[in-house]
Every structure is written in C-alpha cells, then in structure tokens.
Amino acid sequence: MGLRRYPGATPFSSKQEKIFYGRDKDIDKLLTLIQVERKVLLYSKSGLGKTSLLEAGVIPKLPKKYIPISIRFYANTEGALSPVERVINALEKATGGLDKLPETVLDSFPDEGNIKSTLWYWFKKLQLTGNDKGKSEVEEEKTYLLVFDQFEELFSYSPRQIEDFKNQFYELTEVKVPDRYAKLIAEGRRNDRSLFNRDAIGLLNKKVNVKTVFAI
C-alpha cells in the first residue's frame, strides 16, 4: 500500500516527506533558527502539527553536517526507562549502535557508578571515534541535533530522574569536560602519559557540537 496523503491522527514521519507540503514558511523559519541558535523552542497548542513539521518537514531538509536524534520521553509509568536512558536509546538508533564503537581513552576510566553511561560519555566517545566526521577529514564536524517532542512529558518523572537529566544535559551542552571526568583525566595522565598524551587531552577538551529543539 502506498503512502497516504493524510495519515489521520498519526503525525507525519520522515518517510512521508514527499507528501508533506503547505508549511514551507514554517520549515524555513525553523531551519534558520536551528542553524543560528543552539537551543530552539517550538511551542503551540496540542494537535497543531508540531511533530509532523519536525519529522517530515524540518529533519529531512537539515544540512548534511547535522545528525538528528528524535526523542520522546512519554508519560512515566512503572518500570519505564528514565529520561537519560531514552536519550541514549535514541542516540543508539541514530548512530547504528553504541556497542559497536571502538575503544577510546574513555574506556580506561574505572567502571564505577554511572561514569560510563552518561550523556557526555557517549557523545564524547562518538566524537573521539570519528563518527561525527564526514567522509574526509576536511569536511565539517558533525552537529548532533536533539529533537525533544512533547518535552513536557519530562515532568511526569520523579524529581530524582528529572534532576539527573537536567544535570547530564547541562554537562553535555554547556561544559567541555565535566568535573567528575576532569578528575579522572588528571589521574589518568599521572598514571599513563602515553595514553593521556597531549593530543588525547586536546580532543577530550574539545566541545561536542550539540543543538536542541524543544517541542512543547
């Protein structure tokens, strides 16, 4: 069966880009905002087509340097993934599997607490392994675009989970190297200067390019 022109109550998906039209001005405005701003808020009443605009209108037309990551938290239920886990799952789908990444200097860190399961850790590992680069070294470094659909669902989670997401999102988007990792890097350099050499330290302190769209 071919693609329907109107999918009904279900939002348009990125696969329906060719049959989604009539909102060119909105698409152009959002694409412009995404390219000039680090964080963009898309706000409207429920049912006016925010998801369709993003998935079928904006995301397919992003410049090649962008890696879009569509995220929805859904209302919290017992046993559900946390907000941080949902972001990591979305990142895994967008990049083809985080478990397939080669080892980096980050893997020398002691596996204590959640030090190897944070947002900064996984985005930094992608940067270190070159997954954020194009086909050649001269191409522009990739920019991850986190697209949070119905972001208000975050507030259905527990205060602890919301706080954890807030802290990790801040580390990812506002800090070159979070304090907890800076301590590990300093310790690693004292123990193994060949592994934590000047080039490695430079890459570890290179900020990951992340932009965000919040749809509410």
mmCIF file of C-alpha atoms in Angstrom:
data_model
loop_
_atom_site.group_PDB
_atom_site.id
_atom_site.type_symbol
_atom_site.label_atom_id
_atom_site.label_comp_id
_atom_site.label_asym_id
_atom_site.label_seq_id
_atom_site.Cartn_x
_atom_site.Cartn_y
_atom_site.Cartn_z
ATOM 1 C CA MET A 1 0.000 0.000 0.000
ATOM 2 C CA GLY A 2 1.341 3.464 -0.925
ATOM 3 C CA LEU A 3 1.770 6.402 1.397
ATOM 4 C CA ARG A 4 -1.432 8.139 2.380
ATOM 5 C CA ARG A 5 -1.646 11.891 1.785
ATOM 6 C CA TYR A 6 -3.289 12.306 5.203
ATOM 7 C CA PRO A 7 -2.243 9.818 7.903
ATOM 8 C CA GLY A 8 -5.139 10.849 10.156
ATOM 9 C CA ALA A 9 -4.420 11.446 13.839
ATOM 10 C CA THR A 10 -0.962 9.903 13.433
ATOM 11 C CA PRO A 11 1.756 12.519 12.769
ATOM 12 C CA PHE A 12 3.695 12.523 9.512
ATOM 13 C CA SER A 13 7.022 10.705 9.701
ATOM 14 C CA SER A 14 10.302 11.403 7.937
ATOM 15 C CA LYS A 15 9.370 8.709 5.396
ATOM 16 C CA GLN A 16 6.417 10.870 4.353
ATOM 17 C CA GLU A 17 8.496 13.906 3.436
ATOM 18 C CA LYS A 18 7.405 13.794 -0.222
ATOM 19 C CA ILE A 19 3.697 14.050 0.605
ATOM 20 C CA PHE A 20 4.070 16.665 3.320
ATOM 21 C CA TYR A 21 3.655 20.199 1.991
ATOM 22 C CA GLY A 22 1.986 23.512 2.650
ATOM 23 C CA ARG A 23 4.210 24.654 5.537
ATOM 24 C CA ASP A 24 7.265 25.858 3.662
ATOM 25 C CA LYS A 25 7.490 29.161 5.572
ATOM 26 C CA ASP A 26 7.414 27.374 8.924
ATOM 27 C CA ILE A 27 10.058 24.906 7.756
ATOM 28 C CA ASP A 28 12.325 27.697 6.512
ATOM 29 C CA LYS A 29 11.970 29.671 9.770
ATOM 30 C CA LEU A 30 12.800 26.632 11.908
ATOM 31 C CA LEU A 31 15.763 25.616 9.772
ATOM 32 C CA THR A 32 17.134 29.158 10.049
ATOM 33 C CA LEU A 33 16.708 29.215 13.824
ATOM 34 C CA ILE A 34 18.384 25.819 14.182
ATOM 35 C CA GLN A 35 21.409 26.980 12.222
ATOM 36 C CA VAL A 36 21.893 30.251 14.126
ATOM 37 C CA GLU A 37 20.838 29.227 17.647
ATOM 38 C CA ARG A 38 21.967 26.429 19.968
ATOM 39 C CA LYS A 39 18.549 25.911 21.557
ATOM 40 C CA VAL A 40 15.170 26.404 19.876
ATOM 41 C CA LEU A 41 11.714 26.264 21.465
ATOM 42 C CA LEU A 42 8.714 25.247 19.344
ATOM 43 C CA TYR A 43 5.520 25.951 21.251
ATOM 44 C CA SER A 44 1.876 25.569 20.242
ATOM 45 C CA LYS A 45 -1.406 24.016 21.307
ATOM 46 C CA SER A 46 -1.666 20.243 21.095
ATOM 47 C CA GLY A 47 -2.716 18.832 17.725
ATOM 48 C CA LEU A 48 -1.447 21.674 15.518
ATOM 49 C CA GLY A 49 1.224 19.527 13.874
ATOM 50 C CA LYS A 50 4.500 20.170 15.676
ATOM 51 C CA THR A 51 5.630 16.555 15.293
ATOM 52 C CA SER A 52 4.745 16.439 11.592
ATOM 53 C CA LEU A 53 6.502 19.759 10.966
ATOM 54 C CA LEU A 54 9.691 18.493 12.607
ATOM 55 C CA GLU A 55 9.756 14.912 11.340
ATOM 56 C CA ALA A 56 8.511 15.347 7.761
ATOM 57 C CA GLY A 57 9.368 18.988 7.173
ATOM 58 C CA VAL A 58 12.468 20.084 9.052
ATOM 59 C CA ILE A 59 14.579 16.985 9.738
ATOM 60 C CA PRO A 60 14.723 15.759 6.105
ATOM 61 C CA LYS A 61 15.937 19.196 4.984
ATOM 62 C CA LEU A 62 18.724 19.645 7.525
ATOM 63 C CA PRO A 63 22.224 20.255 6.115
ATOM 64 C CA LYS A 64 24.379 17.138 5.866
ATOM 65 C CA LYS A 65 26.509 18.098 8.851
ATOM 66 C CA TYR A 66 23.558 17.505 11.200
ATOM 67 C CA ILE A 67 22.772 14.184 12.863
ATOM 68 C CA PRO A 68 19.130 14.446 14.020
ATOM 69 C CA ILE A 69 18.140 12.470 17.105
ATOM 70 C CA SER A 70 14.388 12.318 17.708
ATOM 71 C CA ILE A 71 13.490 11.813 21.357
ATOM 72 C CA ARG A 72 10.197 11.403 23.161
ATOM 73 C CA PHE A 73 10.008 10.613 26.855
ATOM 74 C CA TYR A 74 6.344 9.507 27.001
ATOM 75 C CA ALA A 75 4.421 9.764 30.252
ATOM 76 C CA ASN A 76 6.259 7.969 33.041
ATOM 77 C CA THR A 77 4.984 4.522 34.015
ATOM 78 C CA GLU A 78 6.285 1.936 36.465
ATOM 79 C CA GLY A 79 9.447 0.318 35.139
ATOM 80 C CA ALA A 80 9.811 2.785 32.260
ATOM 81 C CA LEU A 81 13.193 3.973 31.017
ATOM 82 C CA SER A 82 14.473 7.146 32.613
ATOM 83 C CA PRO A 83 14.765 10.342 30.520
ATOM 84 C CA VAL A 84 18.549 9.885 30.270
ATOM 85 C CA GLU A 85 18.117 6.270 29.130
ATOM 86 C CA ARG A 86 15.637 7.361 26.459
ATOM 87 C CA VAL A 87 18.137 9.862 25.071
ATOM 88 C CA ILE A 88 20.869 7.206 24.957
ATOM 89 C CA ASN A 89 18.490 4.764 23.224
ATOM 90 C CA ALA A 90 17.631 7.400 20.622
ATOM 91 C CA LEU A 91 21.333 8.130 20.106
ATOM 92 C CA GLU A 92 21.987 4.430 19.579
ATOM 93 C CA LYS A 93 19.294 4.219 16.881
ATOM 94 C CA ALA A 94 20.566 7.340 15.145
ATOM 95 C CA THR A 95 24.202 6.191 15.048
ATOM 96 C CA GLY A 96 23.784 2.486 14.347
ATOM 97 C CA GLY A 97 24.740 1.030 17.712
ATOM 98 C CA LEU A 98 26.902 2.374 20.504
ATOM 99 C CA ASP A 99 28.162 -1.069 21.464
ATOM 100 C CA LYS A 100 29.966 -1.283 18.109
ATOM 101 C CA LEU A 101 32.186 1.719 18.800
ATOM 102 C CA PRO A 102 35.928 1.006 19.079
ATOM 103 C CA GLU A 103 37.687 1.570 22.373
ATOM 104 C CA THR A 104 38.965 5.021 23.258
ATOM 105 C CA VAL A 105 40.844 6.628 26.121
ATOM 106 C CA LEU A 106 37.487 6.831 27.905
ATOM 107 C CA ASP A 107 37.474 3.047 28.296
ATOM 108 C CA SER A 108 40.472 3.305 30.615
ATOM 109 C CA PHE A 109 38.303 5.020 33.226
ATOM 110 C CA PRO A 110 37.308 2.830 36.197
ATOM 111 C CA ASP A 111 33.804 1.436 35.804
ATOM 112 C CA GLU A 112 32.335 2.979 38.922
ATOM 113 C CA GLY A 113 28.817 4.319 39.365
ATOM 114 C CA ASN A 114 27.379 5.551 36.078
ATOM 115 C CA ILE A 115 30.614 7.064 34.804
ATOM 116 C CA LYS A 116 30.327 5.063 31.545
ATOM 117 C CA SER A 117 26.623 5.555 30.942
ATOM 118 C CA THR A 118 26.199 9.323 30.905
ATOM 119 C CA LEU A 119 25.184 11.553 28.024
ATOM 120 C CA TRP A 120 28.589 13.272 27.948
ATOM 121 C CA TYR A 121 30.416 9.931 27.893
ATOM 122 C CA TRP A 122 28.557 8.566 24.845
ATOM 123 C CA PHE A 123 28.592 11.768 22.799
ATOM 124 C CA LYS A 124 32.279 12.261 23.606
ATOM 125 C CA LYS A 125 33.035 8.672 22.608
ATOM 126 C CA LEU A 126 31.319 9.240 19.253
ATOM 127 C CA GLN A 127 33.447 12.343 18.771
ATOM 128 C CA LEU A 128 36.662 10.525 19.672
ATOM 129 C CA THR A 129 35.969 7.575 17.361
ATOM 130 C CA GLY A 130 35.294 9.860 14.415
ATOM 131 C CA ASN A 131 31.600 9.098 13.989
ATOM 132 C CA ASP A 132 30.904 12.818 13.942
ATOM 133 C CA LYS A 133 33.124 13.404 10.903
ATOM 134 C CA GLY A 134 32.286 13.198 7.239
ATOM 135 C CA LYS A 135 33.868 11.076 4.549
ATOM 136 C CA SER A 136 37.045 13.122 4.614
ATOM 137 C CA GLU A 137 38.989 14.984 7.252
ATOM 138 C CA VAL A 138 38.298 18.306 5.531
ATOM 139 C CA GLU A 139 34.530 18.011 5.917
ATOM 140 C CA GLU A 140 32.808 19.955 8.638
ATOM 141 C CA GLU A 141 32.445 18.270 12.006
ATOM 142 C CA LYS A 142 29.011 16.839 12.629
ATOM 143 C CA THR A 143 26.452 18.563 14.821
ATOM 144 C CA TYR A 144 24.034 16.475 16.870
ATOM 145 C CA LEU A 145 20.514 17.899 16.881
ATOM 146 C CA LEU A 146 18.455 16.645 19.803
ATOM 147 C CA VAL A 147 14.759 16.986 18.903
ATOM 148 C CA PHE A 148 12.607 16.589 22.005
ATOM 149 C CA ASP A 149 8.982 16.024 21.026
ATOM 150 C CA GLN A 150 6.348 16.795 23.683
ATOM 151 C CA PHE A 151 9.096 17.770 26.087
ATOM 152 C CA GLU A 152 6.550 18.500 28.814
ATOM 153 C CA GLU A 153 6.323 14.733 29.407
ATOM 154 C CA LEU A 154 9.631 15.037 31.258
ATOM 155 C CA PHE A 155 7.762 16.420 34.249
ATOM 156 C CA SER A 156 5.831 13.185 34.736
ATOM 157 C CA TYR A 157 9.050 11.558 36.013
ATOM 158 C CA SER A 158 10.337 11.530 39.556
ATOM 159 C CA PRO A 159 12.237 14.573 40.901
ATOM 160 C CA ARG A 160 15.395 12.440 41.080
ATOM 161 C CA GLN A 161 15.155 11.434 37.404
ATOM 162 C CA ILE A 162 14.388 14.996 36.326
ATOM 163 C CA GLU A 163 17.369 16.290 38.300
ATOM 164 C CA ASP A 164 19.641 13.633 36.792
ATOM 165 C CA PHE A 165 18.527 14.553 33.271
ATOM 166 C CA LYS A 166 18.957 18.275 33.973
ATOM 167 C CA ASN A 167 22.494 17.781 35.296
ATOM 168 C CA GLN A 168 23.567 15.490 32.480
ATOM 169 C CA PHE A 169 22.020 17.715 29.811
ATOM 170 C CA TYR A 170 23.937 20.663 31.281
ATOM 171 C CA GLU A 171 27.200 18.675 31.231
ATOM 172 C CA LEU A 172 26.632 17.723 27.597
ATOM 173 C CA THR A 173 25.612 21.106 26.229
ATOM 174 C CA GLU A 174 27.408 23.657 28.404
ATOM 175 C CA VAL A 175 30.660 22.076 29.644
ATOM 176 C CA LYS A 176 33.754 20.969 27.749
ATOM 177 C CA VAL A 177 34.729 18.403 30.385
ATOM 178 C CA PRO A 178 32.534 17.767 33.460
ATOM 179 C CA ASP A 179 34.368 17.951 36.788
ATOM 180 C CA ARG A 180 33.986 14.239 37.506
ATOM 181 C CA TYR A 181 35.705 13.395 34.214
ATOM 182 C CA ALA A 182 38.343 16.100 34.592
ATOM 183 C CA LYS A 183 39.483 14.388 37.787
ATOM 184 C CA LEU A 184 39.704 11.020 36.003
ATOM 185 C CA ILE A 185 41.644 12.573 33.133
ATOM 186 C CA ALA A 186 44.123 14.187 35.535
ATOM 187 C CA GLU A 187 44.588 10.891 37.346
ATOM 188 C CA GLY A 188 44.984 9.021 34.055
ATOM 189 C CA ARG A 189 47.657 11.448 32.897
ATOM 190 C CA ARG A 190 49.597 10.914 36.106
ATOM 191 C CA ASN A 191 49.437 7.132 35.641
ATOM 192 C CA ASP A 192 49.905 6.832 31.869
ATOM 193 C CA ARG A 193 51.173 9.859 29.969
ATOM 194 C CA SER A 194 51.478 7.850 26.770
ATOM 195 C CA LEU A 195 47.725 7.153 26.734
ATOM 196 C CA PHE A 196 46.730 10.582 28.029
ATOM 197 C CA ASN A 197 49.141 12.434 25.765
ATOM 198 C CA ARG A 198 48.846 15.992 24.515
ATOM 199 C CA ASP A 199 46.670 15.062 21.522
ATOM 200 C CA ALA A 200 44.328 12.990 23.678
ATOM 201 C CA ILE A 201 43.957 15.798 26.204
ATOM 202 C CA GLY A 202 43.207 18.225 23.390
ATOM 203 C CA LEU A 203 40.449 16.010 21.978
ATOM 204 C CA LEU A 204 38.972 15.372 25.404
ATOM 205 C CA ASN A 205 38.703 19.124 25.916
ATOM 206 C CA LYS A 206 37.105 19.716 22.522
ATOM 207 C CA LYS A 207 33.419 20.531 22.980
ATOM 208 C CA VAL A 208 30.890 18.241 21.325
ATOM 209 C CA ASN A 209 28.641 20.095 18.887
ATOM 210 C CA VAL A 210 25.101 19.691 20.223
ATOM 211 C CA LYS A 211 21.995 21.719 19.419
ATOM 212 C CA THR A 212 18.489 21.217 20.756
ATOM 213 C CA VAL A 213 14.882 21.697 19.683
ATOM 214 C CA PHE A 214 12.259 21.548 22.415
ATOM 215 C CA ALA A 215 8.712 20.987 21.131
ATOM 216 C CA ILE A 216 6.111 21.723 23.799
#
